[in-house]
mmCIF file of C-alpha atoms and ligand atoms in Angstrom:
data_model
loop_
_atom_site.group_PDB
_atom_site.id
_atom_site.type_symbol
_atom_site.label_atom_id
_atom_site.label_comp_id
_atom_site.label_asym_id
_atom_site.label_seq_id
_atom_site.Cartn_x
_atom_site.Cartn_y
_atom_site.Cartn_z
ATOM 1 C CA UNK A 575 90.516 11.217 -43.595
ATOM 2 C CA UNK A 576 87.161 10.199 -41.720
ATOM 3 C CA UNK A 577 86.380 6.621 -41.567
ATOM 4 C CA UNK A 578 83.375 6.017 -42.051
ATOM 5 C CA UNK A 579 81.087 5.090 -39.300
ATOM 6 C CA UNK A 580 77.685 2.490 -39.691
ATOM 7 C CA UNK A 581 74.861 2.998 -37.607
ATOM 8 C CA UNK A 582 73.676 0.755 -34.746
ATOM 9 C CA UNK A 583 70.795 -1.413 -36.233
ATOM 10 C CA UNK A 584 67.147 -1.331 -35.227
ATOM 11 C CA UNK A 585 65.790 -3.687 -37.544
ATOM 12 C CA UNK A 586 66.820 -6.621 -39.112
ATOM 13 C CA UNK A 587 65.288 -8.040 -42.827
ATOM 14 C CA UNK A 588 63.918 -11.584 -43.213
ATOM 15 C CA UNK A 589 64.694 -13.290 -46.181
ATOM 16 C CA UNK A 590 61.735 -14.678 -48.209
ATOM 17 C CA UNK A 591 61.393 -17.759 -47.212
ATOM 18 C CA UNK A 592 60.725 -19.701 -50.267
ATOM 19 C CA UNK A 593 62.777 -17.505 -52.876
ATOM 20 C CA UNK A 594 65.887 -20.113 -54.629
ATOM 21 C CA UNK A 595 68.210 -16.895 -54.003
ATOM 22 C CA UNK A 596 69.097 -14.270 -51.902
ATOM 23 C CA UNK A 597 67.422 -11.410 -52.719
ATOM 24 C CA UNK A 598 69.871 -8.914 -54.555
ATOM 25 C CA UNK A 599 70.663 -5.213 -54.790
ATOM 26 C CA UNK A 600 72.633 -2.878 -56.880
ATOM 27 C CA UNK A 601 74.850 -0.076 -54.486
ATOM 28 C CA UNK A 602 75.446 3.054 -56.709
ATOM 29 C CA UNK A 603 76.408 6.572 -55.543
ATOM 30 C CA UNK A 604 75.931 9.793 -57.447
ATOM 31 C CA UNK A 605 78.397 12.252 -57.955
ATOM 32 C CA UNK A 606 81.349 12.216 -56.378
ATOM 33 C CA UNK A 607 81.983 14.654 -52.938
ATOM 34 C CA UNK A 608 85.351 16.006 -50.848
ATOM 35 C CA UNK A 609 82.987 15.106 -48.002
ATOM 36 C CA UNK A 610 83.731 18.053 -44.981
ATOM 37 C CA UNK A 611 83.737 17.865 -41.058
ATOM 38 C CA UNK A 612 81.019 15.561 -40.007
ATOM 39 C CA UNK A 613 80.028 14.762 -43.985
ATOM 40 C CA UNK A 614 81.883 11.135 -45.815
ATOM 41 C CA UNK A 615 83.476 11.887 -48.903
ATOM 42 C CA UNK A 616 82.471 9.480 -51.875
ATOM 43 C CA UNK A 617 85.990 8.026 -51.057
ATOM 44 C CA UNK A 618 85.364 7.277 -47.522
ATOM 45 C CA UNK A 619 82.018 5.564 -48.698
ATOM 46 C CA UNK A 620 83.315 3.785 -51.144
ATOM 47 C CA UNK A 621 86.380 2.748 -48.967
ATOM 48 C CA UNK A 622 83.484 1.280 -46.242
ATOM 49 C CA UNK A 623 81.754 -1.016 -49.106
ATOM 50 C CA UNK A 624 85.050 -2.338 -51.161
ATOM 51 C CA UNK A 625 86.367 -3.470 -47.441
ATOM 52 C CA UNK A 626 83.493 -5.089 -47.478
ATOM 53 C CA UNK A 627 83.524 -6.936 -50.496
ATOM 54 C CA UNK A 628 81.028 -5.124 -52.310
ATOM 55 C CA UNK A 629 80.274 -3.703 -55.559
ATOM 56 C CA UNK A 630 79.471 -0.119 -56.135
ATOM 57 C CA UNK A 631 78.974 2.199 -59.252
ATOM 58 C CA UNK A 632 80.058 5.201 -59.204
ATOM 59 C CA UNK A 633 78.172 8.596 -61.900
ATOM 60 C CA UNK A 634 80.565 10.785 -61.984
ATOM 61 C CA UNK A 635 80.466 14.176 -63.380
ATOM 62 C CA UNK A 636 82.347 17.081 -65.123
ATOM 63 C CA UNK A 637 82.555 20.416 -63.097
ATOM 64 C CA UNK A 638 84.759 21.775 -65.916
ATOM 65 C CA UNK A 639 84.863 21.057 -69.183
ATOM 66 C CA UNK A 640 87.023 23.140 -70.394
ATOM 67 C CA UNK A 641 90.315 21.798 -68.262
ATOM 68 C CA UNK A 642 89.213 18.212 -68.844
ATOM 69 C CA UNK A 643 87.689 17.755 -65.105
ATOM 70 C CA UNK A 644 90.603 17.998 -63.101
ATOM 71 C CA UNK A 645 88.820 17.544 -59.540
ATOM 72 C CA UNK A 646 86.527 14.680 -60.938
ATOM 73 C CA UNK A 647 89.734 13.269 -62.196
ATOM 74 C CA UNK A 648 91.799 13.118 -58.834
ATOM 75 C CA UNK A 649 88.536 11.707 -56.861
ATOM 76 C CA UNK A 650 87.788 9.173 -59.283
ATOM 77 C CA UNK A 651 91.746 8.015 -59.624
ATOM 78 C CA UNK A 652 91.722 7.695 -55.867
ATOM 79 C CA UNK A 653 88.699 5.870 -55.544
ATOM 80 C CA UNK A 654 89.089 3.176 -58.710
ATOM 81 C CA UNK A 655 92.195 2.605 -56.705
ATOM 82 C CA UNK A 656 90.698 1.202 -53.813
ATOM 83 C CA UNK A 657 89.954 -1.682 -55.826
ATOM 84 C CA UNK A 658 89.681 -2.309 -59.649
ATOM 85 C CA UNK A 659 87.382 -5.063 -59.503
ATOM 86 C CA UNK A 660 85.182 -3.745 -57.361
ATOM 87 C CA UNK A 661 84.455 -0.258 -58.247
ATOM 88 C CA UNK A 662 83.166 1.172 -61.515
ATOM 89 C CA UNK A 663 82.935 4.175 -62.782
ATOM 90 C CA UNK A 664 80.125 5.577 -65.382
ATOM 91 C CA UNK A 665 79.162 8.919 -66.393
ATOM 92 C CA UNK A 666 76.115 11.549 -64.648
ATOM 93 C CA UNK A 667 74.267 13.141 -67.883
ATOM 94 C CA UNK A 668 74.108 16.938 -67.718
ATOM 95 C CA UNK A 669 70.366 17.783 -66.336
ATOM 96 C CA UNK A 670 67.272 17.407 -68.778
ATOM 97 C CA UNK A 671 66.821 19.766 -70.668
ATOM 98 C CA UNK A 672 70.414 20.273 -72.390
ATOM 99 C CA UNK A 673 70.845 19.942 -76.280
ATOM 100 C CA UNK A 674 72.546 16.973 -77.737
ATOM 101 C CA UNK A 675 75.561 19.310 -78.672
ATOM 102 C CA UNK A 676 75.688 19.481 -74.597
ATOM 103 C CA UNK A 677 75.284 16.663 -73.495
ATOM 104 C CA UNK A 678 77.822 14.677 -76.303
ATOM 105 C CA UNK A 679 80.617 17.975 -75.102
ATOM 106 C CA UNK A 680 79.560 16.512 -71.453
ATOM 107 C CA UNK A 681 79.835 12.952 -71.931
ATOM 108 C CA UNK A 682 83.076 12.742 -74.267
ATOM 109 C CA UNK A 683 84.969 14.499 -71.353
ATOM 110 C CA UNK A 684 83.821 12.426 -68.792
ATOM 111 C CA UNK A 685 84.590 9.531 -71.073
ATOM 112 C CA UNK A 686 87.856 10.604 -71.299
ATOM 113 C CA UNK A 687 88.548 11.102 -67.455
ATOM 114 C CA UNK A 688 87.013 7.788 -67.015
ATOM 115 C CA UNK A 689 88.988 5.556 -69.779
ATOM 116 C CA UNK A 690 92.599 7.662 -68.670
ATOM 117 C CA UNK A 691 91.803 6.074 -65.298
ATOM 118 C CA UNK A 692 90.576 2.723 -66.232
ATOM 119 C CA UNK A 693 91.797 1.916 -69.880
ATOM 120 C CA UNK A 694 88.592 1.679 -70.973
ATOM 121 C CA UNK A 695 85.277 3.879 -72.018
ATOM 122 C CA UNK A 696 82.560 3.431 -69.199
ATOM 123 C CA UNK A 697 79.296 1.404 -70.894
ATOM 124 C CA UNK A 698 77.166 3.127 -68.047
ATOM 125 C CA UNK A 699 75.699 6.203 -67.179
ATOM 126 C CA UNK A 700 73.027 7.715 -65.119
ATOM 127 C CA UNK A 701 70.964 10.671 -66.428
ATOM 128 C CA UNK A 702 67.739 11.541 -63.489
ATOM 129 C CA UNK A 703 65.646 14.491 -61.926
ATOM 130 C CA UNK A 704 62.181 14.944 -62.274
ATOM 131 C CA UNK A 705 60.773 12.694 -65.186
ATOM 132 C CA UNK A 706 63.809 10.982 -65.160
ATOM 133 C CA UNK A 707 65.162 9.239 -68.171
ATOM 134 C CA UNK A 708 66.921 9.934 -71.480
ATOM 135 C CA UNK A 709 64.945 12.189 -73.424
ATOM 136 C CA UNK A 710 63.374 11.268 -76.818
ATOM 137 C CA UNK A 711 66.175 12.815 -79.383
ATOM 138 C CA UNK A 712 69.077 12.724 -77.415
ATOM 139 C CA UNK A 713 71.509 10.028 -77.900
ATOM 140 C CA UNK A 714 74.721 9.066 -76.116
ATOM 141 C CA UNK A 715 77.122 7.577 -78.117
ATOM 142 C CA UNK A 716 78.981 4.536 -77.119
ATOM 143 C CA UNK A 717 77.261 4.065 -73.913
ATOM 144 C CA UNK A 718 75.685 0.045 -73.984
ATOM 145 C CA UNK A 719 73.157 1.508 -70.841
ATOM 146 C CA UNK A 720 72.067 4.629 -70.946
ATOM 147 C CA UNK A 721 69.143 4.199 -68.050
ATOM 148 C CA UNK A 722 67.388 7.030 -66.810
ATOM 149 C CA UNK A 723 67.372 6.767 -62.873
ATOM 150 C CA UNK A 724 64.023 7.004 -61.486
ATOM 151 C CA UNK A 725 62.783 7.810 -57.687
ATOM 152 C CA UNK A 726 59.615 5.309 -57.981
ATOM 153 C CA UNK A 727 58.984 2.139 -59.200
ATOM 154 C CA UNK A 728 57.670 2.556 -62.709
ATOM 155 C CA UNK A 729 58.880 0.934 -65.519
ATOM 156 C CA UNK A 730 55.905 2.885 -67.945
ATOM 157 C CA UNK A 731 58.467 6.083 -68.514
ATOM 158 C CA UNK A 732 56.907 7.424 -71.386
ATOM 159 C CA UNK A 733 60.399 8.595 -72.616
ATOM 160 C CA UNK A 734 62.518 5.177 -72.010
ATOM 161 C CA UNK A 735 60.634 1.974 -70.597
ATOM 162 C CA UNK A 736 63.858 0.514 -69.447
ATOM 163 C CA UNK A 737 64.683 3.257 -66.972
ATOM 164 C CA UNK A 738 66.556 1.962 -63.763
ATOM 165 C CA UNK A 739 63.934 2.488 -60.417
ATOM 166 C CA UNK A 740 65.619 3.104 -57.007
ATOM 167 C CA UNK A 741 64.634 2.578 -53.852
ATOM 168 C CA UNK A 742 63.153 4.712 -51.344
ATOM 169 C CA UNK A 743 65.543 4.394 -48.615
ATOM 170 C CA UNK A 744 63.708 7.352 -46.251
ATOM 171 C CA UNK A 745 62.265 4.312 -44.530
ATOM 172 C CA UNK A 746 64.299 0.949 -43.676
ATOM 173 C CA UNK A 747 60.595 -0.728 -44.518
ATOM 174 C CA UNK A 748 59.788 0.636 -47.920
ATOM 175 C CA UNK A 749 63.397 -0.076 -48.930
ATOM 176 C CA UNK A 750 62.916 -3.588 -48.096
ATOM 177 C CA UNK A 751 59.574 -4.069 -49.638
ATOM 178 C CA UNK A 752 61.311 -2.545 -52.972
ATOM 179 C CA UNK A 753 63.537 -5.252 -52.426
ATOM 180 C CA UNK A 754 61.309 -8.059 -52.110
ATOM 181 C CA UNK A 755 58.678 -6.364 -54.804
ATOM 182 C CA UNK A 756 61.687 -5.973 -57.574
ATOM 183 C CA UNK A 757 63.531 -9.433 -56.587
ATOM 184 C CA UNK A 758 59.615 -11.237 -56.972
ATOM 185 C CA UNK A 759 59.891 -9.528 -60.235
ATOM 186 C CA UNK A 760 63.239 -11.333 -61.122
ATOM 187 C CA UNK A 761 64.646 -7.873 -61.068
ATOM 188 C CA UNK A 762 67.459 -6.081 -59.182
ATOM 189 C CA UNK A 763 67.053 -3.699 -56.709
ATOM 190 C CA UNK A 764 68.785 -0.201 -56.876
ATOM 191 C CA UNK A 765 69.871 1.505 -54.181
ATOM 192 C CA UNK A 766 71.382 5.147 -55.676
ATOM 193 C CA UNK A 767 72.288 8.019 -52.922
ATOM 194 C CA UNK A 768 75.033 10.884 -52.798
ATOM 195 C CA UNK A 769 77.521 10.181 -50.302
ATOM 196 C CA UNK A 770 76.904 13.519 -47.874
ATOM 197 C CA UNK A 771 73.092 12.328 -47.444
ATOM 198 C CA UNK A 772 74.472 9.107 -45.281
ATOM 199 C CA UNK A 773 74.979 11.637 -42.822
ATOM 200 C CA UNK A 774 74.990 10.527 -38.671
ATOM 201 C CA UNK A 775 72.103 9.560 -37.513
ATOM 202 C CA UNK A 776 69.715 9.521 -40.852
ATOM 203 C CA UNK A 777 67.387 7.220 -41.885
ATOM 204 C CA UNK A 778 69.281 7.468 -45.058
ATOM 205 C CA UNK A 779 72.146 6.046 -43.386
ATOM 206 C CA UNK A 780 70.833 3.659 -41.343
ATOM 207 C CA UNK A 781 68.857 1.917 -44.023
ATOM 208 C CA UNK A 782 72.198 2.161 -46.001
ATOM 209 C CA UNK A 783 74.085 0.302 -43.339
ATOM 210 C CA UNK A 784 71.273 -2.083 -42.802
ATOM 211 C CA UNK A 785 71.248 -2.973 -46.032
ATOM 212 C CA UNK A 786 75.216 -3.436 -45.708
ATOM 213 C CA UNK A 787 75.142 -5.657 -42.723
ATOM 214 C CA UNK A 788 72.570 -8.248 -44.313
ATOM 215 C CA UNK A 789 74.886 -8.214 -47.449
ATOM 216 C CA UNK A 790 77.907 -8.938 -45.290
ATOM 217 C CA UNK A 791 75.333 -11.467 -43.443
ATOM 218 C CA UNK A 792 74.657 -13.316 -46.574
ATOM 219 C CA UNK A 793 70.795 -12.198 -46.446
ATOM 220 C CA UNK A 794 70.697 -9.737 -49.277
ATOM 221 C CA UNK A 795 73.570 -10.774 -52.342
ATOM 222 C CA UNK A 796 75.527 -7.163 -53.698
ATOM 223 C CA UNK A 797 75.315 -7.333 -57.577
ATOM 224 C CA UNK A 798 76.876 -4.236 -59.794
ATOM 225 C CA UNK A 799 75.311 -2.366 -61.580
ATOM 226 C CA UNK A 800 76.591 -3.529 -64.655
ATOM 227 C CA UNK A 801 75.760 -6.921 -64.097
ATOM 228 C CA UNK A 802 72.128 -5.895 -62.877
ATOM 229 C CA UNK A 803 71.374 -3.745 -66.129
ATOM 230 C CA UNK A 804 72.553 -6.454 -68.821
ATOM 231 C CA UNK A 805 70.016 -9.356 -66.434
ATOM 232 C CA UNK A 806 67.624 -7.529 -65.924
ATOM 233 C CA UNK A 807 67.305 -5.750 -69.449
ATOM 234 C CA UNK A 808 68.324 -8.085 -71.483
ATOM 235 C CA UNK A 809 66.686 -11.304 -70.314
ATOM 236 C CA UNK A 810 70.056 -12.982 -69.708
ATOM 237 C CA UNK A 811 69.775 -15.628 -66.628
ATOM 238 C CA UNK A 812 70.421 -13.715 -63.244
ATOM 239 C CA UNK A 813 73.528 -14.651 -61.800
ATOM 240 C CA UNK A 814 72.874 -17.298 -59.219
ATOM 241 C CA UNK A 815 73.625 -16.238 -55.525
ATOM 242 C CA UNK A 816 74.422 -18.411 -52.306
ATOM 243 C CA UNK A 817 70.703 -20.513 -51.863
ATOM 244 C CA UNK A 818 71.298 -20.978 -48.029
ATOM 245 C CA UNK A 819 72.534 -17.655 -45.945
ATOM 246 C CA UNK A 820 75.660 -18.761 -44.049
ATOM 247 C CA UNK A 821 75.487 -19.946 -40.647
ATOM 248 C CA UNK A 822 78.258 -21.239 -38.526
ATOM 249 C CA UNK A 823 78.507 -24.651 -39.533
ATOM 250 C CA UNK A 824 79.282 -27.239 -36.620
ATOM 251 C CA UNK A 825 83.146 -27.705 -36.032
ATOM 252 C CA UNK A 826 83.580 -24.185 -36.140
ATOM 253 C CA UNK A 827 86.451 -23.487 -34.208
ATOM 254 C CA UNK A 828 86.065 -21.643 -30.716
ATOM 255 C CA UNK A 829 87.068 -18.660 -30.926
ATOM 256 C CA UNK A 830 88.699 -18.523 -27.798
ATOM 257 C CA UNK A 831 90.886 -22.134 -28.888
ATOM 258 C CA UNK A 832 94.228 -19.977 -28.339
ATOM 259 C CA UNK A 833 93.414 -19.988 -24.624
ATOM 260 C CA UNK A 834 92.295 -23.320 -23.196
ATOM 261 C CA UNK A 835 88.349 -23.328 -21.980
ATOM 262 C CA UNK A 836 87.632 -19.901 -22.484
ATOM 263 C CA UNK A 837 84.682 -18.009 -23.208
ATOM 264 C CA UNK A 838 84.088 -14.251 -24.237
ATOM 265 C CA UNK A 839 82.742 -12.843 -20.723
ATOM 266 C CA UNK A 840 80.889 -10.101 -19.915
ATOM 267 C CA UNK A 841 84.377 -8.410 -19.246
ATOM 268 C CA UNK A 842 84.789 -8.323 -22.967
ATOM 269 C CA UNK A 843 86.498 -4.460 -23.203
ATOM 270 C CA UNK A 844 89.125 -2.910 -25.290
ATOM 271 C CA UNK A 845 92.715 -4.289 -24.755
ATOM 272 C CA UNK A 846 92.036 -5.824 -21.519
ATOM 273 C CA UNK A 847 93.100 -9.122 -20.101
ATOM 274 C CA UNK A 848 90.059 -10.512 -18.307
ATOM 275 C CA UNK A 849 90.836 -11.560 -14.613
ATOM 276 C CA UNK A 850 89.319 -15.057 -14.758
ATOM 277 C CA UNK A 851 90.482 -16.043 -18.373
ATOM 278 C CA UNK A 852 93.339 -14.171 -19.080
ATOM 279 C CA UNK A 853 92.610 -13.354 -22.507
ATOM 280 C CA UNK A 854 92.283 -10.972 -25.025
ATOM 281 C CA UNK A 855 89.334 -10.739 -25.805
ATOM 282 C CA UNK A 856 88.666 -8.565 -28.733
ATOM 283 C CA UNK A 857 91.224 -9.673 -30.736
ATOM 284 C CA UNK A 858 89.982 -13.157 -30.312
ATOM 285 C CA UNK A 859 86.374 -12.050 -30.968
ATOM 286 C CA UNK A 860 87.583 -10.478 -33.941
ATOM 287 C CA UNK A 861 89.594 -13.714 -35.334
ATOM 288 C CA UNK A 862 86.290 -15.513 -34.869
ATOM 289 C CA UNK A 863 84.198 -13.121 -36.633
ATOM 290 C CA UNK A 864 87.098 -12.828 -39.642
ATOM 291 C CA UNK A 865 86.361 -16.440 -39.885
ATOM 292 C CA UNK A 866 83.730 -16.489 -40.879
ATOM 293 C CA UNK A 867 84.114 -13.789 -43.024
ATOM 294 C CA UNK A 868 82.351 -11.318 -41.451
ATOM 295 C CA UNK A 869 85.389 -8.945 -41.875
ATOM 296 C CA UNK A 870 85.932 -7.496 -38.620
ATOM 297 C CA UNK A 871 89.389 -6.139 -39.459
ATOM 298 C CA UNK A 872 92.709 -6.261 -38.323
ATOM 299 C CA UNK A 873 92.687 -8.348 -34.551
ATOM 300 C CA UNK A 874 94.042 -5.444 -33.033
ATOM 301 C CA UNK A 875 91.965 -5.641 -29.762
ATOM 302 C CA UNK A 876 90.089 -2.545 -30.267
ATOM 303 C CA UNK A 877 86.229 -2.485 -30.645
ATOM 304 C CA UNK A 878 86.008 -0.241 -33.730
ATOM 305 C CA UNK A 879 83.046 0.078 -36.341
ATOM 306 C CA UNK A 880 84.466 -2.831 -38.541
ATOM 307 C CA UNK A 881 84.141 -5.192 -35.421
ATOM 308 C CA UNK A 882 80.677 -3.704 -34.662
ATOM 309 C CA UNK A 883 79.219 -4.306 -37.826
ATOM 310 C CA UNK A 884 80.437 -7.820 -38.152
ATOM 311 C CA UNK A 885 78.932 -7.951 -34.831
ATOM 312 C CA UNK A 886 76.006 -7.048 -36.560
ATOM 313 C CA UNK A 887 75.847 -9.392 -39.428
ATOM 314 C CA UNK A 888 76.930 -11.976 -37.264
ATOM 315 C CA UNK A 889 73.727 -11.485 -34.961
ATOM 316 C CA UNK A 890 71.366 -11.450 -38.225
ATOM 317 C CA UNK A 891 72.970 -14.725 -39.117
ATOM 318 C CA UNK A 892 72.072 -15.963 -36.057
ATOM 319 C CA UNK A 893 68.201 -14.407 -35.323
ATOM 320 C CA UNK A 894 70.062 -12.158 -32.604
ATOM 321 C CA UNK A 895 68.692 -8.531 -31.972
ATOM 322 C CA UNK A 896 71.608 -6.705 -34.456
ATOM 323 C CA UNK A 897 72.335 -4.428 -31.846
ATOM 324 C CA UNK A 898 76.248 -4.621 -32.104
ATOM 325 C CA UNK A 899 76.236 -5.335 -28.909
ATOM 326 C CA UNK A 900 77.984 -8.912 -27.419
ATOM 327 C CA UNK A 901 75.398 -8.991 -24.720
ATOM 328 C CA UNK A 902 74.451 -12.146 -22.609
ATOM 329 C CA UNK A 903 72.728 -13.842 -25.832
ATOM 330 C CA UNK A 904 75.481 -12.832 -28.343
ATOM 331 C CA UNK A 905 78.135 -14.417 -26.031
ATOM 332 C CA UNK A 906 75.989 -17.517 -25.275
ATOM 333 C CA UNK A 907 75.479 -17.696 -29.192
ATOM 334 C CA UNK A 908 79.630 -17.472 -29.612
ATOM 335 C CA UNK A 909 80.303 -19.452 -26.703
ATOM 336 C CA UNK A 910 78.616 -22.563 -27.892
ATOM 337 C CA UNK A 911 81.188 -23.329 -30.262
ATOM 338 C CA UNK A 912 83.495 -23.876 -27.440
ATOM 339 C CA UNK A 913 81.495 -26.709 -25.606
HETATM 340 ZN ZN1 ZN B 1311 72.936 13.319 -59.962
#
């Protein structure tokens, strides 16, 4: 099973200044994917944000009907697993376009897959593609939020005003200034992508991750989608995130207490003691980082993709260039708790 693998950083988001909360956004995926060689699975995806402490929505669909959505089924089972609180599961409408009789045949089996797994009926669903939105004329019973899912900021649909807008994330900048326009608005900010676009190396996936690494750096606050539709559709107060991101409050420990005065070094490597300090340097890196909840992972000693993107929250916490990298101004940064 892949893991799944975030980008390095190029850019890093600054908070607005004078907002009373972070800024928040919604993670949702569409559809759920086996993934392949080289291409995540909704499960490895998923996986990467629930270790992370954050909530994602999953539309899932029916590929058939007839034998109650067997593959759907076994996906979704394994993924809900990861972690009930965390994920949810709603239901993808059939494309626009499809009678009622359709799309009711559609949703009751997906209901079903969905309340076998979870115990009860899903209250979301996404229905999108050009025009986006539930038609005029077509209900869907028993669903509380029924949002069309919408690739621009518009909330003048003329089928459903309330559709749900997502954000462009072909550009780390627009993303952002989706976030900032929709937060300003005292409204949530979507972010809705299939699991085989974050593929290596796209912008897709690096805004993704970015977006990831401010959440886990207390920049940008992770919200379902659930949560997001009844405050921002209903007029109910938003829920009230951290007002300060973290920082490393003085008195932190050093991280490198276990070994009297020392420092992470420029020998910092994978399961090596360090000459001068005798240390292991990694692990202790990574104890420091778990601290402060930044969830490195298990202090094993090896620099994996968990360590480098706490790394990389820890350096937007800090104003460092969230390279992943502990270079010379990373280290100083660490190393000052130990003076
Ligand atoms: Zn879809």
């Amino acid at each position: 099973m892949p893991t799944y693998n975030p980008s390095f950083i190029t850019q890093q988001y600054l908070h607005t200044a004078n907002s009373p909360f972070l800024d928040k956004v919604v993670f949702t995926i569409d559809h759920l994917h086996e993934g392949g060689p080289g291409i995540y699975s909704t499960f490895d995806v998923v996986k990467h944000l629930v270790s992370k402490q954050i909530p994602v929505t999953i539309f899932i669909q029916c590929s058939d009907p007839l034998n109650f959505c067997p593959a759907e089924k076994r996906i979704a089972q394994s993924i809900y697993d990861l972690d009930h609180n965390l994920v949810s599961l709603g239901a993808h409408a059939l494309t626009r376009g499809n009678s009622q009789a359709n799309q009711s045949n559609n949703l009751d089996k997906i209901k079903d897959v969905i309340a076998d797994i979870t115990g009860a009926e899903p209250q979301i669903m996404s229905y999108h593609g050009s025009n986006a939105g539930p038609e005029n004329g077509i209900s869907y019973a028993g669903i509380t939020y029924a949002r069309g899912i919408t690739s621009v900021w518009s909330d003048a649909s003329a089928d459903n005003p309330l559709n749900t807008p997502v954000m462009n994330i072909n550009s780390v900048n627009a993303a952002y200034d989706f976030i900032q326009q929709r937060n300003a608005a005292n409204l949530s900010a979507t972010l809705f992508v299939h699991s085989v676009e974050l593929t290596s190396g796209s912008v897709k996936k690096l805004t993704f991750d970015t977006i990831v690494a401010d959440v886990i750096g207390r920049r940008l606050q992770a919200m379902s989608y659930l949560s997001a539709m009844q405050t921002d559709y209903t007029g109910a107060p938003p829920t009230p995130g951290p007002t300060q991101p973290i920082d490393p409050p003085p008195g932190t420990p050093c991280p490198l207490r276990h070994f009297a005065n020392s420092k992470i070094t420029q020998y910092l490597r994978v399961n090596k003691r360090d000459g001068v300090n005798g240390v292991f340097q990694v692990a202790e890196l990574q104890r420091f980082l778990n601290e402060l909840g930044l969830g490195a992972g298990t202090a094993d000693g090896i620099f994996g993709s968990n360590t480098k993107l706490a790394v990389i929250s820890y350096q937007i916490i800090k104003g460092l260039g969230p390279d992943g990298i502990v270079g010379a101004n990373t280290r100083a940064s660490i190393n000052a708790y130990c003076d």
